[in-house]
PDB file with SEQRES, HELIX, SHEET and CRYST1 records, atoms N, CA, C and O in Angstrom:
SEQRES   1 A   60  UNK UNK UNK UNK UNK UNK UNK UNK UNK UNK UNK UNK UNK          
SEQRES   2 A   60  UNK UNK UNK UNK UNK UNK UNK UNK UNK UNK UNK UNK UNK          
SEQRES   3 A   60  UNK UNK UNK UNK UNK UNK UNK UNK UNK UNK UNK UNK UNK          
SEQRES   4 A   60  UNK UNK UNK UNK UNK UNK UNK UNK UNK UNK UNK UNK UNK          
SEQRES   5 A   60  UNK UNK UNK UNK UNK UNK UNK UNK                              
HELIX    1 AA1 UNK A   45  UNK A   54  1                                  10    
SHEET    1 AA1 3 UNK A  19  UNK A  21  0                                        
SHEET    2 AA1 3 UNK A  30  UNK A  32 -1                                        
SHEET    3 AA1 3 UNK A  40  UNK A  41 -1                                        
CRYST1    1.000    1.000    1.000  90.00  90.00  90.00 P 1           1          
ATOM      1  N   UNK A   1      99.791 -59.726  22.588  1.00  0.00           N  
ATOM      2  CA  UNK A   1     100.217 -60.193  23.898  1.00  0.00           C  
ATOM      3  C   UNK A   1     100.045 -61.702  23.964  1.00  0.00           C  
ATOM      4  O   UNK A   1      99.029 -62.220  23.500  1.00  0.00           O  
ATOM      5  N   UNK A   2     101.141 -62.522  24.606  1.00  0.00           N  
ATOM      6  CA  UNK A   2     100.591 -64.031  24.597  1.00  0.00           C  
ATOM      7  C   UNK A   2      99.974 -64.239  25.748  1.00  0.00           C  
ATOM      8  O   UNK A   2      99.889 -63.503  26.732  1.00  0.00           O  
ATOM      9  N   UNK A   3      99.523 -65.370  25.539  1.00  0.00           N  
ATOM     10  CA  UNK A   3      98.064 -65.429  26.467  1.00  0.00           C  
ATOM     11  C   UNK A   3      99.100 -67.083  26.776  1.00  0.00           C  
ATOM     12  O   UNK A   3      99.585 -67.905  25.999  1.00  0.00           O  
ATOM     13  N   UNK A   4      99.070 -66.937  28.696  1.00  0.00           N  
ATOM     14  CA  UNK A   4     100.162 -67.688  28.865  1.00  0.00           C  
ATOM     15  C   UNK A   4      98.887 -68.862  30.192  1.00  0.00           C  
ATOM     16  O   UNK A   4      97.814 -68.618  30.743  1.00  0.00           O  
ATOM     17  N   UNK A   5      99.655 -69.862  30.175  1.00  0.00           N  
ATOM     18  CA  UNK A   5      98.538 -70.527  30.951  1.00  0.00           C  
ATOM     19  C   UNK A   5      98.843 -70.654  32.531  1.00  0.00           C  
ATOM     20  O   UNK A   5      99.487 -71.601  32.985  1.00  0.00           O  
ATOM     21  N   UNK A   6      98.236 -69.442  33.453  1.00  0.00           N  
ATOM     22  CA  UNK A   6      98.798 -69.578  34.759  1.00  0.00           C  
ATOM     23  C   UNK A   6      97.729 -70.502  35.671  1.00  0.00           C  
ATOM     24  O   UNK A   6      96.556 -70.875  35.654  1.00  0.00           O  
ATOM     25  N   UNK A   7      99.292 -70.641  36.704  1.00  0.00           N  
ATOM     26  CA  UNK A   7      98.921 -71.710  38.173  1.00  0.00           C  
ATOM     27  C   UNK A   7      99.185 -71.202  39.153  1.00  0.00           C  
ATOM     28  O   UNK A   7     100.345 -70.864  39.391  1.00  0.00           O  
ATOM     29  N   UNK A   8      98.148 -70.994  40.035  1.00  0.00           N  
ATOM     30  CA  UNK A   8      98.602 -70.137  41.500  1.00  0.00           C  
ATOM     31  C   UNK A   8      99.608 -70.755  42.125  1.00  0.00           C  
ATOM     32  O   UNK A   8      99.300 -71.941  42.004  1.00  0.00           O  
ATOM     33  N   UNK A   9     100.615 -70.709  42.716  1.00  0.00           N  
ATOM     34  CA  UNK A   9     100.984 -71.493  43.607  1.00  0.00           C  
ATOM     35  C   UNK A   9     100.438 -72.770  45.201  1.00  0.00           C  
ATOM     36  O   UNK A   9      99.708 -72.213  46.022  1.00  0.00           O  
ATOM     37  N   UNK A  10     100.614 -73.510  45.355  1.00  0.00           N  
ATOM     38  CA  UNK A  10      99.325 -74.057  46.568  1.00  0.00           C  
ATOM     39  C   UNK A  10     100.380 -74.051  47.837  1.00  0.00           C  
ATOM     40  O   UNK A  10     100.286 -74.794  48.814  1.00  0.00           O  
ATOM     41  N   UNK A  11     101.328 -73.131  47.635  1.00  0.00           N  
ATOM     42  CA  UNK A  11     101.792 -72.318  49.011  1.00  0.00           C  
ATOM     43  C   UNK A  11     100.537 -70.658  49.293  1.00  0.00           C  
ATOM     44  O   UNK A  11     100.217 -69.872  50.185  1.00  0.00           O  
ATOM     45  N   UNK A  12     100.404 -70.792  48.618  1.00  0.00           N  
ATOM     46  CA  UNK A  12      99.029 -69.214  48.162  1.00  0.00           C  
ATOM     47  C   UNK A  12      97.986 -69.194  49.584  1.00  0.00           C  
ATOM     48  O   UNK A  12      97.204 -70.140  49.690  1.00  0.00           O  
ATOM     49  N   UNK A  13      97.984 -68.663  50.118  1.00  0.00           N  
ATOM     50  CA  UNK A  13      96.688 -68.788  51.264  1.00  0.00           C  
ATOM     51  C   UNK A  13      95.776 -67.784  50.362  1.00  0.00           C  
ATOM     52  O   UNK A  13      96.081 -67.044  49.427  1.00  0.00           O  
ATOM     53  N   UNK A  14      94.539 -68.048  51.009  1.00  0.00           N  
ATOM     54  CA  UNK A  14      93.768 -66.700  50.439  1.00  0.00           C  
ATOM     55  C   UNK A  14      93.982 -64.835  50.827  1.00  0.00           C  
ATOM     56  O   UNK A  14      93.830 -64.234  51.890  1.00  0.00           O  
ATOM     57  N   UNK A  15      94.255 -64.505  49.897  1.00  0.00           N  
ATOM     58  CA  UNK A  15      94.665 -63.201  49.948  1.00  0.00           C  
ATOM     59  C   UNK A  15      95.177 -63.024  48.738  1.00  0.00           C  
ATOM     60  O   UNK A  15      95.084 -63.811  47.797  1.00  0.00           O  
ATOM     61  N   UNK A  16      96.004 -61.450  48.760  1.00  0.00           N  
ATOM     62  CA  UNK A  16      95.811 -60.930  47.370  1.00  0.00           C  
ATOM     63  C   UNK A  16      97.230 -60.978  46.747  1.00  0.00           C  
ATOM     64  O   UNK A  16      97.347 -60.507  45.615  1.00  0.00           O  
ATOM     65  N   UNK A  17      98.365 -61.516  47.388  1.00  0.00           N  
ATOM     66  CA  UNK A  17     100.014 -61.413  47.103  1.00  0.00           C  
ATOM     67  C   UNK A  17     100.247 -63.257  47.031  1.00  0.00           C  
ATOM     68  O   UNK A  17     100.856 -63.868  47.909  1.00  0.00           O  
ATOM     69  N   UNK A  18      99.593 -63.951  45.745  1.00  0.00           N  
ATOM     70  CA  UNK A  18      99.761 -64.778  45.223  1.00  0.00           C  
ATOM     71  C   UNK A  18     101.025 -64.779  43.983  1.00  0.00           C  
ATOM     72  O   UNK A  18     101.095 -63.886  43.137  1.00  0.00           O  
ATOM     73  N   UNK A  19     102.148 -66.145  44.067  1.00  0.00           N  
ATOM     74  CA  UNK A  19     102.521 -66.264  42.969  1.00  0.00           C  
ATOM     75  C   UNK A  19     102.268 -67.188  42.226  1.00  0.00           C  
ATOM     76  O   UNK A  19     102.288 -68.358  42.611  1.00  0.00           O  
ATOM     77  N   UNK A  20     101.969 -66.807  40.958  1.00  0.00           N  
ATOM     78  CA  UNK A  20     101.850 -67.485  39.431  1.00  0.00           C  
ATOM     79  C   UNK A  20     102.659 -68.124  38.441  1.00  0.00           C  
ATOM     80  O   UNK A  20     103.263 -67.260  37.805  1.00  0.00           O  
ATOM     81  N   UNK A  21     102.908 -69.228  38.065  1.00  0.00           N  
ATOM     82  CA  UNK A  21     103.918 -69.682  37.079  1.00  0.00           C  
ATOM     83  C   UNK A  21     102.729 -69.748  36.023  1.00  0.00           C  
ATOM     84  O   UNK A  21     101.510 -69.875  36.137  1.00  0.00           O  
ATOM     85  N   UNK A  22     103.418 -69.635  35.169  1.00  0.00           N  
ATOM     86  CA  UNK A  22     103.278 -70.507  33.692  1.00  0.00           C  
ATOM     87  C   UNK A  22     104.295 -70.882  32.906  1.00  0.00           C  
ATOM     88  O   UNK A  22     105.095 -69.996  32.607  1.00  0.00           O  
ATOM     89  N   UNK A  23     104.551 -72.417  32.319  1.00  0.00           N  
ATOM     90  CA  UNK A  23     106.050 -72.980  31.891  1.00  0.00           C  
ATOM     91  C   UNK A  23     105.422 -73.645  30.459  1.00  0.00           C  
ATOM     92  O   UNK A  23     104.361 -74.266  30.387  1.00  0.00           O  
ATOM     93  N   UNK A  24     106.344 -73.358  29.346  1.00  0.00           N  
ATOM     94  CA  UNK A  24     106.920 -73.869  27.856  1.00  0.00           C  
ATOM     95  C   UNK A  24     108.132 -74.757  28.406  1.00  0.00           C  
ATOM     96  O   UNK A  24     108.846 -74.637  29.401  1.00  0.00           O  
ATOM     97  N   UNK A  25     108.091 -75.575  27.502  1.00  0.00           N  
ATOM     98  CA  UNK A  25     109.212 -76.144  27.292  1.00  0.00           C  
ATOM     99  C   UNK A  25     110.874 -75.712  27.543  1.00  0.00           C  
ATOM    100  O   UNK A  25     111.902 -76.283  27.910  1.00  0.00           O  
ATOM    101  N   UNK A  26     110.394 -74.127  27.039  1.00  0.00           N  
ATOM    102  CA  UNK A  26     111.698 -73.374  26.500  1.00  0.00           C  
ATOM    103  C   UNK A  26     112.328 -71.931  27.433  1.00  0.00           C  
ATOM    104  O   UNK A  26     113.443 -71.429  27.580  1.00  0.00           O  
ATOM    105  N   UNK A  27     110.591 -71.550  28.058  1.00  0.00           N  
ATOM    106  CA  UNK A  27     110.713 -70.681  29.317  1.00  0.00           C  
ATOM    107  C   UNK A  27     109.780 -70.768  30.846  1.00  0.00           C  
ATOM    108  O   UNK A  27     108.708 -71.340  31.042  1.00  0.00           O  
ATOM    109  N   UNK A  28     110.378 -70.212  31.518  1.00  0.00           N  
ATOM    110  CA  UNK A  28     109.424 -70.226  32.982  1.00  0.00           C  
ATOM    111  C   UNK A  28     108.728 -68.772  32.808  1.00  0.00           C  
ATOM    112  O   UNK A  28     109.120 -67.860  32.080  1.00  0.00           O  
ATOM    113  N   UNK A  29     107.674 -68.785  33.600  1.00  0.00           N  
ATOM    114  CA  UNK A  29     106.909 -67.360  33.489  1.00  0.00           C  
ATOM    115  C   UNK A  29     106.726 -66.993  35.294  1.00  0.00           C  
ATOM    116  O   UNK A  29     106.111 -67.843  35.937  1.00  0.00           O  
ATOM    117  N   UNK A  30     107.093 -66.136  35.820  1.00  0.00           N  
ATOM    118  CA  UNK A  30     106.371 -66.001  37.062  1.00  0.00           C  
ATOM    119  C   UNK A  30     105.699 -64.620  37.282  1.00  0.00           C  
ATOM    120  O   UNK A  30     106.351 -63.681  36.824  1.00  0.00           O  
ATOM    121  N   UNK A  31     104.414 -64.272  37.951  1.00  0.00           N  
ATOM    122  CA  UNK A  31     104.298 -63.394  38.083  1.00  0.00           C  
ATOM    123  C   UNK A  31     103.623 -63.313  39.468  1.00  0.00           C  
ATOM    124  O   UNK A  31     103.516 -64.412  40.013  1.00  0.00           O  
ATOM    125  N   UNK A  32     103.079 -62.114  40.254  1.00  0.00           N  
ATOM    126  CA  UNK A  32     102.589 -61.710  41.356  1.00  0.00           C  
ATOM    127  C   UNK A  32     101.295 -60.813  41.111  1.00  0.00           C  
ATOM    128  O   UNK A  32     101.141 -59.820  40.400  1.00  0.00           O  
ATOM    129  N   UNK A  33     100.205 -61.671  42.147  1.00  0.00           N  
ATOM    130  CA  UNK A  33      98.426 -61.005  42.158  1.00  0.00           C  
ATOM    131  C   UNK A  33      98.597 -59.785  41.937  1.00  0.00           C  
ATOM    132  O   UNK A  33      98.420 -59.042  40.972  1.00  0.00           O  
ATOM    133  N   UNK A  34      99.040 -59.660  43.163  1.00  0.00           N  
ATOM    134  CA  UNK A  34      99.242 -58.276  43.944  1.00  0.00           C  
ATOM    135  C   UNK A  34      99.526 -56.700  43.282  1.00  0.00           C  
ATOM    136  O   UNK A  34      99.195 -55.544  43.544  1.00  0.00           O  
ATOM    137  N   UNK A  35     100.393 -57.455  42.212  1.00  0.00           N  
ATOM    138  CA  UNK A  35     102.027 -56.604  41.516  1.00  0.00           C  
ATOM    139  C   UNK A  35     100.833 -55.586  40.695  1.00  0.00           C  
ATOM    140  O   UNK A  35     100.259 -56.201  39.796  1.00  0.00           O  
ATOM    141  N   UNK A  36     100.585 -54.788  40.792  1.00  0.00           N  
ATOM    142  CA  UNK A  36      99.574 -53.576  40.063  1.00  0.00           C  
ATOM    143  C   UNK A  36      99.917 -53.313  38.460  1.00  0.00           C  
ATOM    144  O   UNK A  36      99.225 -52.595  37.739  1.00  0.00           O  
ATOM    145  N   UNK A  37     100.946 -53.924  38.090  1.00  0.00           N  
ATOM    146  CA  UNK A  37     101.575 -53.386  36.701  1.00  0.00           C  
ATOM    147  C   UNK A  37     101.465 -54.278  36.083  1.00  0.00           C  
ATOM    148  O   UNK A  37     101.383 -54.165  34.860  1.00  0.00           O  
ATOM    149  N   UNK A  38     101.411 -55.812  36.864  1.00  0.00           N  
ATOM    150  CA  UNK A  38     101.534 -56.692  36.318  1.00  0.00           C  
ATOM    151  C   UNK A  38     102.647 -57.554  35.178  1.00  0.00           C  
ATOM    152  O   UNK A  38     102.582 -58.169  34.114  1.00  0.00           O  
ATOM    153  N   UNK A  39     103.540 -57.181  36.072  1.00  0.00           N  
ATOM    154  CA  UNK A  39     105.071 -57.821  34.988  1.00  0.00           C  
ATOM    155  C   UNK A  39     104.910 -58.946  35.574  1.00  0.00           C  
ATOM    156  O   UNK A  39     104.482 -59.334  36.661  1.00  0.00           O  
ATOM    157  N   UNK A  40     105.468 -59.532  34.352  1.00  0.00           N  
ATOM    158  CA  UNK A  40     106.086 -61.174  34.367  1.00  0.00           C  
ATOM    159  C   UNK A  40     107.719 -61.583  33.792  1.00  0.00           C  
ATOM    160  O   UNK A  40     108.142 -61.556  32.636  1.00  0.00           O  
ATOM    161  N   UNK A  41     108.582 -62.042  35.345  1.00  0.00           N  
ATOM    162  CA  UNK A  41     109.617 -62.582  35.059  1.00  0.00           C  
ATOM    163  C   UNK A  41     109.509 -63.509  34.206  1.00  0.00           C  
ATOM    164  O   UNK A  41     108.493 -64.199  34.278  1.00  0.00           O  
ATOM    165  N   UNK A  42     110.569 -63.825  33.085  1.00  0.00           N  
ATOM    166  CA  UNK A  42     110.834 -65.105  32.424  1.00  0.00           C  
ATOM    167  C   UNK A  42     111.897 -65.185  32.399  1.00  0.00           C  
ATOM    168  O   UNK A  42     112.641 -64.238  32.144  1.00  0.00           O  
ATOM    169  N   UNK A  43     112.334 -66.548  32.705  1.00  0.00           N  
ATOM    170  CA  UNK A  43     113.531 -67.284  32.804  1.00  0.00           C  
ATOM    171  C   UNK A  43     113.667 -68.897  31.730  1.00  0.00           C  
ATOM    172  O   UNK A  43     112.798 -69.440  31.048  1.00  0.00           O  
ATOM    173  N   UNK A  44     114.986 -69.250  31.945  1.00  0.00           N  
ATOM    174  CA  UNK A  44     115.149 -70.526  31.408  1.00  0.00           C  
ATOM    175  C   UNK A  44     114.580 -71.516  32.770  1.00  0.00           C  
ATOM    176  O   UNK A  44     114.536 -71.135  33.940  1.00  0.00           O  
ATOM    177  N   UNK A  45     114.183 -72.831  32.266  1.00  0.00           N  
ATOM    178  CA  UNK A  45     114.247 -73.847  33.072  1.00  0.00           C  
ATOM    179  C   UNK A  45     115.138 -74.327  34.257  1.00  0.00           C  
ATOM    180  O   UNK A  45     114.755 -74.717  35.360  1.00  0.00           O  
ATOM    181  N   UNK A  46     116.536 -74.200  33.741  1.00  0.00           N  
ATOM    182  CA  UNK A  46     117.700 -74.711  33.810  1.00  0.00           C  
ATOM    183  C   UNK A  46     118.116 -73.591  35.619  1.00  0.00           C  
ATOM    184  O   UNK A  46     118.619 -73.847  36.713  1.00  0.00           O  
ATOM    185  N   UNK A  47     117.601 -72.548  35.030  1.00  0.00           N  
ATOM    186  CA  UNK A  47     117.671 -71.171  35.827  1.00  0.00           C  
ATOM    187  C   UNK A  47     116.811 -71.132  36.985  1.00  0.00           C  
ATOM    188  O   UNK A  47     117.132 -70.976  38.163  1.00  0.00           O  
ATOM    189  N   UNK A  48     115.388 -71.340  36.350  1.00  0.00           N  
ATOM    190  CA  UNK A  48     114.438 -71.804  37.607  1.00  0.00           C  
ATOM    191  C   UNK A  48     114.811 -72.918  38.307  1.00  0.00           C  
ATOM    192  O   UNK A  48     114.594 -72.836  39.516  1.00  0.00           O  
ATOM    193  N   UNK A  49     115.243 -73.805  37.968  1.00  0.00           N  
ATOM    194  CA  UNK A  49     115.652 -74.935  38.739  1.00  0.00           C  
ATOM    195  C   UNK A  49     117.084 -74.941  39.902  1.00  0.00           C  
ATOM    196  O   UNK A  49     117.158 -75.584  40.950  1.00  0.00           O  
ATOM    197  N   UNK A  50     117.786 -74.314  39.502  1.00  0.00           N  
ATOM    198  CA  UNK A  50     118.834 -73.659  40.259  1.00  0.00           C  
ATOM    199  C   UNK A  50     117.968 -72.460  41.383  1.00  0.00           C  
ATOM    200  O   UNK A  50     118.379 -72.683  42.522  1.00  0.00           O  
ATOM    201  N   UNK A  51     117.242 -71.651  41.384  1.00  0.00           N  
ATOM    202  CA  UNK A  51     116.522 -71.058  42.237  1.00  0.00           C  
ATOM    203  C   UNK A  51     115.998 -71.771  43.209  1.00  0.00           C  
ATOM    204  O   UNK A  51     116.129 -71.674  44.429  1.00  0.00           O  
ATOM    205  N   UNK A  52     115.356 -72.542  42.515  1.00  0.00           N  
ATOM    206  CA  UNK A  52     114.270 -73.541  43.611  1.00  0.00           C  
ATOM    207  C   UNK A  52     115.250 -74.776  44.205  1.00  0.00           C  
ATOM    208  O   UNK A  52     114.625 -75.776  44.557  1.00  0.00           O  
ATOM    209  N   UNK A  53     116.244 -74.807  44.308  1.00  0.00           N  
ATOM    210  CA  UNK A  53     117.473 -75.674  44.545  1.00  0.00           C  
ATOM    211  C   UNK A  53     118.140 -74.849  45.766  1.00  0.00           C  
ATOM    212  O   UNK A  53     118.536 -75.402  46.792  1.00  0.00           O  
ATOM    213  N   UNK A  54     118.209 -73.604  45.555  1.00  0.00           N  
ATOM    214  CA  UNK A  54     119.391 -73.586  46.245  1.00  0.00           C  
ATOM    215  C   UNK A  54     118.804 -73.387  47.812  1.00  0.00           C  
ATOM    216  O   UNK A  54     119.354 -73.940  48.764  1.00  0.00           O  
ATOM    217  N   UNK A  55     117.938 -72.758  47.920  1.00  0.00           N  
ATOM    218  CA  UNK A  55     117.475 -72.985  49.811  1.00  0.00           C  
ATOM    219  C   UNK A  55     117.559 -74.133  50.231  1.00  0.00           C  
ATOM    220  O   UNK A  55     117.691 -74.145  51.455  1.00  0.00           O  
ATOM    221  N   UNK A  56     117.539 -75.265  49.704  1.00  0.00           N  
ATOM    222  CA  UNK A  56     117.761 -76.496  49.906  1.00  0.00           C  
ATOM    223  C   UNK A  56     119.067 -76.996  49.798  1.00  0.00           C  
ATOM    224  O   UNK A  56     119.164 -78.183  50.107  1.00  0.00           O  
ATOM    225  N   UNK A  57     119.973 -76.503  49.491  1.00  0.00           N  
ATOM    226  CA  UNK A  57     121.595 -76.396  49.617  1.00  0.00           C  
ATOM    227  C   UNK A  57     122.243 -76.226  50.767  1.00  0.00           C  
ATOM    228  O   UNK A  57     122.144 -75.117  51.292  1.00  0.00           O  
ATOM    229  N   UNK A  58     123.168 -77.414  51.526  1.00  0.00           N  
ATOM    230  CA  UNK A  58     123.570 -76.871  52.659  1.00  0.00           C  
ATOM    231  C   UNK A  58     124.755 -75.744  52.647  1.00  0.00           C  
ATOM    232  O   UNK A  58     125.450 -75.342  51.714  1.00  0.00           O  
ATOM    233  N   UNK A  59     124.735 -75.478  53.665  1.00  0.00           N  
ATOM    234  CA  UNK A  59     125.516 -74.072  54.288  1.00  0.00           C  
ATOM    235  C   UNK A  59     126.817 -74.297  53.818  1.00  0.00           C  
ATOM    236  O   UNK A  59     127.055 -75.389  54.333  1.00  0.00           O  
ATOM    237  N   UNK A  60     128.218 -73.865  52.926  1.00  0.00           N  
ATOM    238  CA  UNK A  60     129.378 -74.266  53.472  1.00  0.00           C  
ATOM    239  C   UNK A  60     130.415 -73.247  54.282  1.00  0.00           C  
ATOM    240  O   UNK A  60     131.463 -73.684  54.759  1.00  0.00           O  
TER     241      UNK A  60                                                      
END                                                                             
């Protein structure tokens, strides 16, 4: 298993439904406290960045 280096988010209040990144060069990692199974999305950069973009996109 790789052993990936996570960061809570510092939108996170205290409680138990925290999200987690960890980022390579080459992928994004996200995962959730909470999530009991413990999966982790991975994505490209390019991909995460378009996510975190678009709420900030106006309406047309």
């Amino acid at each position: 298993m790789t052993a990936y280096a996570w960061q809570k988010s510092s939108y996170c209040a205290q409680g138990k439904a925290c999200v987690h990144i960890s980022a390579t060069p080459t992928s994004i990692h996200l995962t959730e406290s909470a999530d009991p199974t413990q999966s982790i999305l991975t994505t490209n950069p390019a991909t995460f960045e378009a996510l975190l973009n678009t709420p900030k996109s106006p309406r047309t």
